[in-house]
XYZ file of C-alpha atoms in Angstrom:
660
model
C -9.079 -8.942 1.833
C -8.984 -9.418 -1.935
C -9.555 -13.108 -2.122
C -13.783 -11.755 -0.791
C -13.811 -8.727 -2.557
C -12.819 -9.836 -5.856
C -16.049 -11.161 -6.208
C -17.906 -9.034 -3.605
C -16.582 -5.654 -4.254
C -18.263 -2.561 -2.834
C -18.809 -0.560 -5.877
C -18.216 3.164 -5.588
C -18.698 6.074 -8.546
C -20.961 8.786 -9.350
C -24.019 10.091 -8.316
C -26.104 12.962 -10.243
C -28.700 14.001 -7.103
C -30.837 11.452 -6.793
C -33.245 11.747 -3.937
C -34.935 8.183 -2.381
C -37.799 8.786 -0.475
C -39.570 6.029 1.573
C -43.228 7.217 0.319
C -41.562 7.219 -3.197
C -42.867 3.554 -4.729
C -42.306 3.591 -7.932
C -40.779 0.521 -9.326
C -37.397 1.888 -9.992
C -37.001 3.286 -6.410
C -38.247 -0.055 -5.548
C -35.574 -1.916 -7.133
C -33.074 0.865 -5.569
C -33.825 0.193 -2.546
C -34.172 -3.563 -2.549
C -30.813 -3.476 -4.757
C -29.081 -1.430 -1.818
C -30.669 -3.372 1.285
C -29.397 -6.847 -0.086
C -25.938 -5.627 -1.516
C -25.625 -4.304 2.367
C -26.104 -7.539 3.655
C -23.251 -9.364 0.894
C -20.586 -7.422 2.106
C -21.684 -7.903 5.779
C -20.920 -11.429 5.016
C -17.947 -10.490 2.928
C -16.522 -7.983 5.440
C -16.790 -10.722 7.927
C -15.203 -13.627 6.525
C -12.286 -11.773 5.429
C -11.906 -10.171 8.919
C -11.895 -14.122 10.173
C -9.281 -15.030 7.904
C -7.166 -12.080 8.860
C -7.246 -12.453 12.384
C -7.064 -16.602 12.549
C -6.075 -18.879 10.237
C -8.289 -20.015 7.233
C -9.633 -23.208 7.671
C -10.919 -25.218 4.525
C -14.579 -25.023 5.696
C -14.299 -21.619 5.786
C -12.491 -21.471 2.249
C -15.943 -23.191 1.079
C -18.422 -20.591 2.515
C -16.231 -17.916 0.935
C -16.646 -19.762 -2.623
C -20.478 -20.592 -1.685
C -20.764 -16.704 -1.276
C -18.954 -15.441 -4.138
C -21.330 -17.990 -6.301
C -24.400 -16.797 -4.459
C -23.306 -12.865 -4.781
C -22.647 -13.305 -8.774
C -26.020 -15.112 -8.788
C -27.769 -11.995 -7.561
C -25.800 -9.372 -9.247
C -26.627 -11.090 -12.888
C -30.306 -11.100 -11.891
C -30.132 -7.132 -10.049
C -28.662 -6.109 -13.128
C -31.462 -7.544 -15.396
C -34.020 -6.313 -13.452
C -31.984 -2.657 -12.838
C -31.770 -2.282 -16.737
C -35.521 -1.673 -17.115
C -34.867 1.356 -14.984
C -31.817 2.842 -16.654
C -33.398 5.894 -18.495
C -35.197 6.800 -14.832
C -32.214 8.646 -13.556
C -28.458 9.503 -13.990
C -28.079 7.904 -10.862
C -29.729 4.797 -11.647
C -27.437 4.690 -14.567
C -24.281 5.020 -12.870
C -25.242 2.592 -9.879
C -25.578 -0.209 -12.650
C -22.370 0.768 -14.147
C -20.790 0.498 -10.757
C -22.913 -2.828 -10.381
C -22.612 -4.154 -13.397
C -18.951 -3.867 -14.339
C -17.972 -7.098 -12.705
C -16.346 -10.001 -14.605
C -18.598 -12.920 -15.931
C -17.078 -16.115 -14.250
C -19.150 -19.535 -14.219
C -19.614 -20.853 -10.793
C -16.804 -23.188 -11.589
C -14.335 -20.694 -12.330
C -15.588 -18.884 -9.309
C -14.501 -21.740 -7.308
C -11.197 -21.772 -9.152
C -10.320 -18.390 -8.587
C -11.032 -18.387 -4.922
C -8.860 -21.666 -4.703
C -5.762 -20.324 -6.079
C -5.985 -16.510 -3.982
C -6.540 -19.140 -0.943
C -3.277 -21.082 -2.041
C -1.018 -18.058 -2.713
C -2.138 -15.997 -0.246
C -1.408 -19.388 2.196
C 1.836 -19.132 0.527
C 3.066 -15.581 0.750
C 1.369 -15.401 5.096
C 2.519 -18.922 5.669
C 5.966 -19.365 3.964
C 9.048 -19.364 6.174
C 13.001 -19.445 5.631
C 14.394 -21.846 8.559
C 17.931 -21.910 9.471
C 19.568 -25.081 10.888
C 19.979 -25.258 14.802
C 23.570 -25.295 13.796
C 24.281 -22.427 12.637
C 25.604 -19.234 14.162
C 25.395 -16.136 11.965
C 28.347 -14.918 14.192
C 30.661 -17.092 13.221
C 30.568 -16.695 9.307
C 28.129 -16.494 6.340
C 29.762 -19.306 4.226
C 27.411 -22.086 5.169
C 24.305 -19.963 5.577
C 22.897 -21.016 2.469
C 23.346 -24.754 3.091
C 21.831 -24.329 6.481
C 18.486 -22.887 4.915
C 15.592 -24.814 4.616
C 11.848 -23.511 3.254
C 8.787 -24.177 5.237
C 5.245 -23.975 3.697
C 1.504 -23.881 5.525
C 0.657 -26.898 3.155
C 2.569 -30.536 2.638
C 5.292 -28.782 0.433
C 8.628 -28.169 2.157
C 11.346 -27.454 0.173
C 14.843 -27.298 0.816
C 18.116 -26.011 -1.043
C 21.709 -26.697 -0.152
C 23.349 -30.263 -1.292
C 23.145 -32.242 2.117
C 19.905 -30.388 2.554
C 16.789 -33.041 4.349
C 13.167 -32.296 3.755
C 12.720 -33.062 7.141
C 12.892 -30.283 10.028
C 13.824 -30.292 13.356
C 12.341 -29.152 16.324
C 14.765 -26.927 17.200
C 14.935 -25.288 13.734
C 14.381 -21.593 13.917
C 11.918 -19.970 11.008
C 11.690 -16.618 10.299
C 8.495 -14.872 8.232
C 8.472 -12.613 5.672
C 6.509 -10.050 7.375
C 7.741 -8.803 9.754
C 10.602 -11.296 10.150
C 12.923 -10.731 7.106
C 11.467 -6.950 6.870
C 13.728 -6.461 9.809
C 16.373 -8.476 8.492
C 16.739 -6.206 5.660
C 16.579 -3.086 7.542
C 19.260 -4.022 10.031
C 21.453 -6.581 8.120
C 21.483 -8.874 11.062
C 19.368 -11.994 12.090
C 19.158 -10.589 15.169
C 15.980 -13.306 15.456
C 18.924 -15.934 15.541
C 21.404 -14.557 17.476
C 20.010 -14.658 20.782
C 20.166 -11.148 21.351
C 24.325 -11.688 20.969
C 26.249 -8.787 19.623
C 28.518 -10.098 16.739
C 30.175 -8.398 13.380
C 28.699 -10.177 10.330
C 28.779 -9.419 6.347
C 26.180 -7.517 6.487
C 26.057 -7.479 2.632
C 25.695 -11.684 2.523
C 22.717 -11.405 5.043
C 20.864 -8.779 3.319
C 21.704 -10.559 -0.013
C 20.340 -13.865 1.759
C 17.777 -12.557 3.001
C 16.638 -10.709 -0.170
C 16.793 -13.679 -2.505
C 15.712 -16.453 -0.167
C 12.256 -14.521 0.292
C 11.547 -14.454 -3.389
C 12.955 -18.187 -3.769
C 10.401 -19.422 -1.238
C 7.400 -17.773 -2.523
C 8.223 -16.595 -5.771
C 8.087 -20.724 -8.030
C 5.329 -21.855 -6.230
C 2.840 -19.060 -6.814
C 4.175 -18.856 -10.585
C 2.138 -21.251 -11.805
C -1.214 -20.425 -9.957
C -0.960 -16.822 -11.044
C -1.088 -17.534 -14.736
C -4.185 -19.646 -13.895
C -5.910 -17.251 -12.195
C -4.805 -14.428 -14.946
C -6.556 -16.559 -17.499
C -9.554 -16.937 -15.461
C -9.865 -13.415 -14.850
C -9.372 -12.576 -18.013
C -12.460 -15.066 -19.397
C -14.659 -13.590 -16.714
C -13.611 -9.730 -18.020
C -14.366 -10.733 -21.698
C -17.567 -12.212 -21.345
C -18.150 -8.643 -20.136
C -17.243 -7.031 -22.906
C -13.863 -5.836 -21.687
C -10.643 -6.870 -23.538
C -8.658 -7.802 -19.993
C -9.416 -8.148 -16.138
C -6.597 -5.110 -16.396
C -9.505 -2.709 -17.796
C -12.066 -3.330 -15.191
C -8.993 -2.795 -12.995
C -8.189 0.777 -14.254
C -12.042 1.538 -15.294
C -12.675 1.680 -11.387
C -10.722 4.736 -10.966
C -13.204 6.223 -13.265
C -10.027 7.797 -15.018
C -10.096 8.095 -19.202
C -6.535 6.955 -20.164
C -5.540 6.428 -16.718
C -2.360 4.998 -18.756
C -1.524 8.154 -20.176
C -2.323 9.763 -16.806
C -0.350 7.682 -14.820
C 3.238 7.672 -16.987
C 2.597 11.629 -17.616
C 2.485 12.149 -13.510
C 5.181 9.576 -13.162
C 7.976 11.972 -16.002
C 6.794 15.008 -13.540
C 8.048 13.465 -10.530
C 10.891 11.527 -11.584
C 13.397 14.161 -11.550
C 13.361 14.110 -7.739
C 13.692 10.434 -7.364
C 16.683 10.822 -9.536
C 18.204 13.368 -7.416
C 17.237 11.399 -4.198
C 18.900 7.940 -5.990
C 21.794 9.256 -7.007
C 22.614 10.287 -3.227
C 21.614 7.054 -2.127
C 23.507 5.512 -4.175
C 26.632 7.425 -3.559
C 26.122 6.641 0.302
C 25.414 2.893 -0.165
C 28.573 2.578 -2.346
C 30.463 4.054 0.486
C 29.133 1.774 2.765
C 29.602 -1.233 0.791
C 33.123 -1.118 -0.555
C 33.343 -4.561 -1.413
C 30.615 -4.705 -3.649
C 31.613 -5.557 -7.148
C 30.595 -4.379 -10.671
C 28.148 -1.583 -8.509
C 28.672 1.789 -10.699
C 28.736 5.543 -9.516
C 26.558 6.405 -12.774
C 24.558 2.686 -12.259
C 21.546 1.021 -11.021
C 21.876 0.061 -7.092
C 21.701 -3.626 -6.064
C 17.973 -3.849 -4.641
C 18.975 -5.719 -1.523
C 21.404 -2.596 -0.137
C 18.480 0.333 0.327
C 16.917 -1.284 3.671
C 13.868 -2.875 2.423
C 12.264 -5.847 0.772
C 10.927 -4.076 -2.003
C 13.166 -1.162 -2.654
C 10.246 0.972 -1.766
C 11.624 2.407 1.505
C 14.875 3.806 1.911
C 14.347 5.320 4.934
C 16.603 3.383 6.967
C 19.311 5.688 5.628
C 18.071 9.027 6.666
C 20.521 9.505 9.846
C 23.144 8.750 7.583
C 22.431 11.174 4.946
C 21.407 14.530 7.347
C 22.341 13.229 10.766
C 20.730 15.564 13.516
C 21.148 15.079 17.149
C 17.230 14.302 17.598
C 16.466 11.045 15.973
C 12.861 10.455 15.392
C 12.852 6.914 15.125
C 14.679 6.523 18.356
C 12.484 9.123 20.083
C 9.378 7.035 19.229
C 10.562 4.275 20.342
C 11.560 5.949 23.843
C 7.948 6.812 24.220
C 7.204 3.273 24.536
C 3.782 3.754 23.234
C 1.492 0.559 22.614
C -0.147 -0.316 20.025
C -3.417 1.102 21.579
C -1.708 3.950 22.579
C -0.727 4.895 18.713
C -3.896 4.505 18.026
C -4.920 7.068 20.856
C -2.968 9.344 19.203
C -4.264 8.974 15.915
C -8.048 9.460 16.981
C -6.614 12.805 19.215
C -5.479 14.086 15.467
C -8.534 13.033 13.744
C -11.072 14.656 16.265
C -9.085 17.897 17.036
C -10.128 18.769 13.312
C -13.793 17.898 14.342
C -13.584 14.673 13.022
C -15.421 11.623 14.435
C -14.361 9.703 17.141
C -14.085 5.739 17.110
C -17.066 3.901 18.101
C -17.615 1.462 20.783
C -17.679 -1.282 18.663
C -14.018 -0.318 17.332
C -12.520 -0.138 20.464
C -13.167 -3.709 21.387
C -12.968 -5.536 17.934
C -9.904 -4.260 16.864
C -6.323 -5.577 16.832
C -3.525 -3.172 17.788
C -0.919 -5.799 19.007
C 1.078 -9.041 17.532
C -0.354 -11.969 18.801
C -0.272 -15.509 17.603
C -4.178 -15.300 16.793
C -3.521 -12.579 13.948
C -2.670 -14.671 10.723
C -2.260 -11.452 8.485
C -0.293 -9.095 10.211
C -0.894 -6.747 7.824
C -2.160 -3.144 8.215
C -5.919 -3.534 7.672
C -9.451 -1.137 7.915
C -12.961 -2.959 8.177
C -15.917 -1.441 7.629
C -18.597 -4.981 8.626
C -21.489 -3.011 7.023
C -23.205 -3.167 10.469
C -24.029 0.274 12.586
C -21.130 1.365 14.235
C -18.718 -1.385 13.567
C -15.613 -0.071 12.038
C -12.252 -2.165 12.877
C -8.636 -1.816 12.402
C -5.411 -4.257 12.846
C -2.320 -2.388 13.364
C -0.010 -5.238 14.511
C 2.486 -2.596 16.437
C 5.826 -3.408 16.966
C 7.926 -0.826 15.347
C 6.592 2.878 16.462
C 7.676 5.420 13.779
C 6.350 3.140 10.877
C 3.309 1.846 13.558
C 2.211 5.676 13.408
C 2.304 5.620 9.981
C -0.116 2.540 9.839
C -2.575 4.036 12.202
C -2.539 7.013 10.761
C -3.222 5.945 7.427
C -6.071 3.327 8.520
C -7.649 5.494 10.679
C -8.131 7.899 7.068
C -9.972 4.489 5.373
C -11.995 4.296 8.894
C -13.257 7.815 8.908
C -14.009 7.615 5.264
C -16.148 4.639 6.190
C -17.755 6.453 9.184
C -18.504 9.878 7.329
C -19.741 7.829 3.969
C -21.917 5.203 5.855
C -24.861 7.186 5.619
C -25.283 7.309 1.646
C -26.891 4.082 -0.034
C -24.917 0.841 0.317
C -23.606 1.458 -3.169
C -22.009 5.008 -2.448
C -20.505 4.010 0.695
C -17.118 3.539 -0.941
C -15.061 6.309 -1.475
C -15.340 8.263 -4.784
C -12.166 5.773 -6.062
C -9.755 3.747 -4.222
C -7.042 6.031 -4.824
C -8.732 8.773 -2.848
C -9.648 6.008 0.054
C -5.871 5.452 0.306
C -4.610 9.004 0.024
C -6.920 10.411 3.137
C -4.633 8.634 5.903
C -1.144 9.790 3.534
C -2.172 13.189 3.911
C -2.962 13.471 7.665
C 0.330 11.328 8.346
C 2.046 13.677 6.790
C 0.405 16.394 8.637
C 1.256 14.782 11.885
C 4.679 14.365 10.783
C 5.134 18.726 10.901
C 7.614 19.504 13.842
C 4.914 21.064 15.696
C 2.986 18.261 16.119
C 5.887 15.973 16.739
C 6.505 18.744 19.548
C 3.134 18.431 20.925
C 3.459 14.657 21.107
C 6.417 15.186 23.541
C 8.567 13.954 20.637
C 10.575 17.564 19.879
C 11.636 20.096 22.146
C 9.635 23.503 20.786
C 13.123 25.236 20.610
C 14.229 22.728 17.658
C 11.542 24.872 16.059
C 13.089 28.263 15.524
C 14.661 28.950 12.222
C 18.106 29.244 11.608
C 20.144 32.553 10.167
C 18.127 34.287 7.388
C 16.145 30.767 6.583
C 12.712 29.716 7.316
C 13.755 26.080 8.728
C 16.432 24.638 10.541
C 18.587 21.337 10.405
C 15.912 19.413 11.689
C 13.652 20.554 9.108
C 16.149 18.912 6.411
C 16.288 15.744 8.644
C 12.679 15.362 9.094
C 12.262 16.165 4.985
C 15.044 13.595 4.336
C 13.032 11.020 6.409
C 9.621 11.804 4.585
C 10.943 11.804 1.304
C 12.813 8.506 1.447
C 9.672 7.210 2.904
C 7.267 8.364 0.089
C 9.728 9.334 -3.136
C 11.072 5.259 -3.740
C 7.351 4.538 -3.242
C 6.302 6.227 -6.462
C 8.799 4.007 -9.838
C 8.044 0.868 -7.667
C 3.685 1.553 -7.710
C 4.350 2.843 -10.868
C 6.029 -0.847 -12.116
C 3.543 -2.843 -10.081
C 0.614 -2.279 -12.075
C 1.987 -1.405 -15.616
C 3.580 -4.649 -15.336
C 0.364 -6.353 -14.415
C -1.319 -4.809 -17.113
C 0.999 -5.903 -19.714
C 0.502 -9.642 -18.694
C -3.177 -9.250 -18.423
C -3.089 -7.814 -22.326
C -0.944 -10.778 -23.123
C 1.876 -8.558 -24.810
C 4.337 -10.360 -22.576
C 5.130 -14.320 -22.913
C 4.270 -15.346 -19.438
C 6.420 -18.965 -18.883
C 9.682 -16.998 -20.748
C 9.521 -13.823 -20.270
C 7.560 -12.303 -17.121
C 10.623 -12.179 -15.102
C 12.997 -10.812 -17.270
C 9.739 -8.254 -18.246
C 9.746 -7.525 -14.374
C 13.062 -6.675 -14.236
C 13.409 -4.526 -16.704
C 11.169 -2.294 -15.569
C 12.455 -2.479 -12.233
C 15.979 -1.241 -13.669
C 14.720 1.221 -16.055
C 12.437 3.187 -13.469
C 13.210 2.442 -10.558
C 17.039 1.921 -10.955
C 17.469 -1.462 -8.929
C 18.709 -4.677 -9.999
C 19.092 -7.991 -8.035
C 21.345 -8.573 -6.370
C 23.518 -11.443 -7.991
C 23.888 -11.513 -11.997
C 22.007 -15.464 -11.927
C 19.680 -15.738 -14.911
C 16.150 -15.054 -13.159
C 14.154 -16.307 -15.851
C 12.186 -19.247 -13.956
C 11.304 -16.744 -10.804
C 8.545 -14.705 -10.215
C 10.166 -12.320 -7.922
C 6.628 -10.352 -8.138
C 5.245 -12.415 -5.943
C 7.105 -11.275 -3.449
C 5.000 -8.050 -2.450
C 1.903 -8.777 -0.500
C 0.002 -7.275 -3.221
C 0.398 -9.342 -5.780
C -0.842 -12.652 -4.357
C -3.503 -10.850 -2.724
C -4.440 -9.424 -6.058
C -5.146 -6.196 -4.935
C -4.515 -3.581 -7.703
C -1.341 -1.162 -6.877
C -2.030 2.159 -9.265
C -3.942 3.236 -6.543
C -1.327 4.022 -4.360
C 0.553 5.608 -6.742
C -1.694 8.417 -7.347
C -2.585 8.395 -3.732
C 0.759 9.052 -2.814
C 0.640 12.338 -5.309
C -2.796 13.352 -4.249
C -1.822 13.070 -0.448
C 0.281 16.488 -1.118
C -2.187 18.339 -2.703
C -4.767 17.758 -0.380
C -2.617 18.772 2.216
C -2.249 21.888 0.544
C -5.655 22.415 0.109
C -6.364 21.941 3.309
C -3.767 23.667 4.776
C -4.859 26.784 2.730
C -8.337 26.172 4.159
C -6.665 26.543 7.501
C -5.145 29.756 7.130
C -7.257 31.623 4.842
C -10.474 30.490 5.065
C -10.653 29.474 1.649
C -8.812 27.361 -1.319
C -6.954 31.070 -2.512
C -4.449 29.285 -5.344
C -2.805 32.867 -5.547
C -1.725 33.603 -2.090
C 1.046 31.893 -0.718
C 1.326 30.006 2.846
C 3.067 31.886 5.584
C 5.010 28.533 6.240
C 6.958 25.714 4.201
C 4.182 23.088 3.569
C 5.505 20.586 5.220
C 5.420 22.946 8.647
C 2.037 23.605 8.137
C -0.040 22.191 11.628
C -3.650 21.064 11.047
C -4.123 20.100 14.650
C -6.791 21.381 15.947
C -8.138 23.329 12.941
C -11.991 22.903 12.596
C -11.560 24.963 8.895
C -9.825 22.156 7.337
C -12.225 19.274 9.378
C -15.019 20.965 7.794
C -13.837 20.950 4.299
C -12.474 17.524 4.542
C -15.936 16.423 6.130
C -17.735 17.870 3.050
C -15.572 15.942 0.798
C -15.787 12.647 2.386
C -19.435 12.502 3.475
C -20.859 12.020 -0.100
C -18.597 8.764 -0.699
C -18.896 7.590 -3.799
C -21.936 9.914 -4.834
C -19.938 12.421 -6.316
C -16.892 11.964 -9.025
C -13.198 11.829 -7.948
C -12.953 15.590 -10.096
C -15.244 16.776 -7.669
C -14.050 15.839 -4.381
C -10.425 16.998 -5.828
C -11.751 20.619 -6.458
C -13.318 20.666 -3.106
C -10.362 19.803 -1.656
C -7.801 21.483 -3.826
C -9.719 23.936 -6.029
C -8.455 21.727 -9.347
C -9.721 18.558 -10.651
C -6.171 17.997 -11.991
C -3.937 15.747 -10.296
C -0.515 16.821 -10.042
C 3.148 16.532 -8.475
C 3.658 20.325 -7.954
C 2.252 19.835 -4.451
C 5.043 17.265 -3.379
C 7.364 19.107 -5.273
C 6.381 21.840 -3.108
C 6.655 20.071 0.342
C 10.136 18.825 -0.745
C 11.361 22.427 -1.934
C 14.222 23.039 0.929
C 15.115 19.098 0.274
C 15.603 19.573 -3.404
C 17.991 21.901 -2.971
C 19.677 20.358 -0.237
C 20.500 17.327 -2.635
C 21.312 19.867 -5.592
C 24.315 21.076 -3.048
C 25.158 17.482 -2.259
C 25.186 16.343 -5.535
C 27.615 19.693 -6.659
C 29.836 19.312 -3.695
C 30.387 15.218 -4.351
C 30.243 15.576 -8.247
C 27.587 12.906 -8.158
C 26.228 11.458 -11.359
C 22.373 12.030 -11.767
C 20.558 8.830 -13.676
C 21.940 5.258 -14.598
């Protein structure tokens, strides 16, 4: 939704206890009340356009309406800020509200229109680009002709074809794949199942994976590159007029964390040892699985296309290979055969068992839970429509285990929206975007505890019994490995995504000559991955292959949310067990076995943290939930402690080098 929210962002931040009453008719209070009323209407209009663009193809007239709304909001903001500065000394809350409202870029009307057009074009490329294969190609007979049979189709008059005998025309029978979810599925399976008519055949998986990985980047990167450079220049112009060095400063300021760069660097250094051990064990397995790969060293980086994910940030496909177990959690989710709505009902049951609000009537009437032809952006979404009780979700169910995460995560956003909805409009967002992302992630960690999986009917309760003298069993190791492969590789990826953009924004990287090479230098150094082939990638723009890049969504929030979710889980568990945030007493169970279902104590604490919305600084919220105001990787290490010991044993047994 950032096409809208880039201009019509909902401000979030800190309040200092201002009490607004209808009986108070001072000019300052009148300004504050009017500002909130007008901001609510603008946010409602923006949310409606964003919802429409997600649930049906964006029409040219819609883009024009978005531009008009963006320009109107910019003029309103300047006028409102000018009047508001007269009251900045009235109350500390006014000072904060003005800071939040008036820190946006200052682009001209013409620039706002150009930015909206560029974002619309880039998002159209990402969501509409297709990789097509000629009808004559049969993936079961060989892969040698795959590239010659490949072409790209775009949602605009810009079709491009690769291969010596390629034709720019497309036969109606051509079979085409979208990036999400089609090519994502290819990356997980190594098979172009959509093109084989459900036939089972032996294929060269490495070749298929390389084709899927590279074709997506060739399709979306080059068309987006030029537009992104223009977008970046326009955003920087607006930021500089507002008194910032570049747009990266505005992005970082939203999180209200002084020296954010240094904090993120320090947190990544804390977390990296765990990632390196996981990387080493996965690399060892992948080398054995793909023995024909050349130049893939035991102590080197991993070719990115072999990790089961288009962006190498989720390696969950290898969990059952690394820690085999008789119970396959993913298979159990599939066997349950829950519809998207049924998954959402189970998520609601978890939240409401803790005393958090049930979803509204409007939510059930207007949300989208299944993939269908009317949904143009099948990407997990939570929407606050700024109307009484109107909160919505897009889940696009299709992969039950992953979808369970999506609905738990998005419902966390909606719970935050609902609980903070009584605040003045400017404070109805979360304390910052990292916290907004962390709530659903925390609840997903809790819902994936062995006890709750038993409650869902996915595991037999006999699997909870510890083995020998340990407090856990082989099921715990299998589950921890699955969670680690989902959560840990996401850390370096999310770290790199914004470290890369911040450097582009400040001009320390030559965009034309070095942008893509610099991107890969960061990925290789921090994530330990490389591109499938050794071809020169200077002219490409591989960062655009991730949704949040053409969508222009900051990404460091996900890095912080990942770590915060483990901290918040530990705090809620302590509250559930002891009734207080006792930092000295050990939990009576491993952290990954903590079950929050039905814990009114934990729910009461969570409500107390979320209801103030942005009217409390994130450090106050973190202390409420955890007893400390410092973000740390310590709780994540505690959660994965049993797995780290297992990784150490595997590394020692097979003499696996750690690092790259």
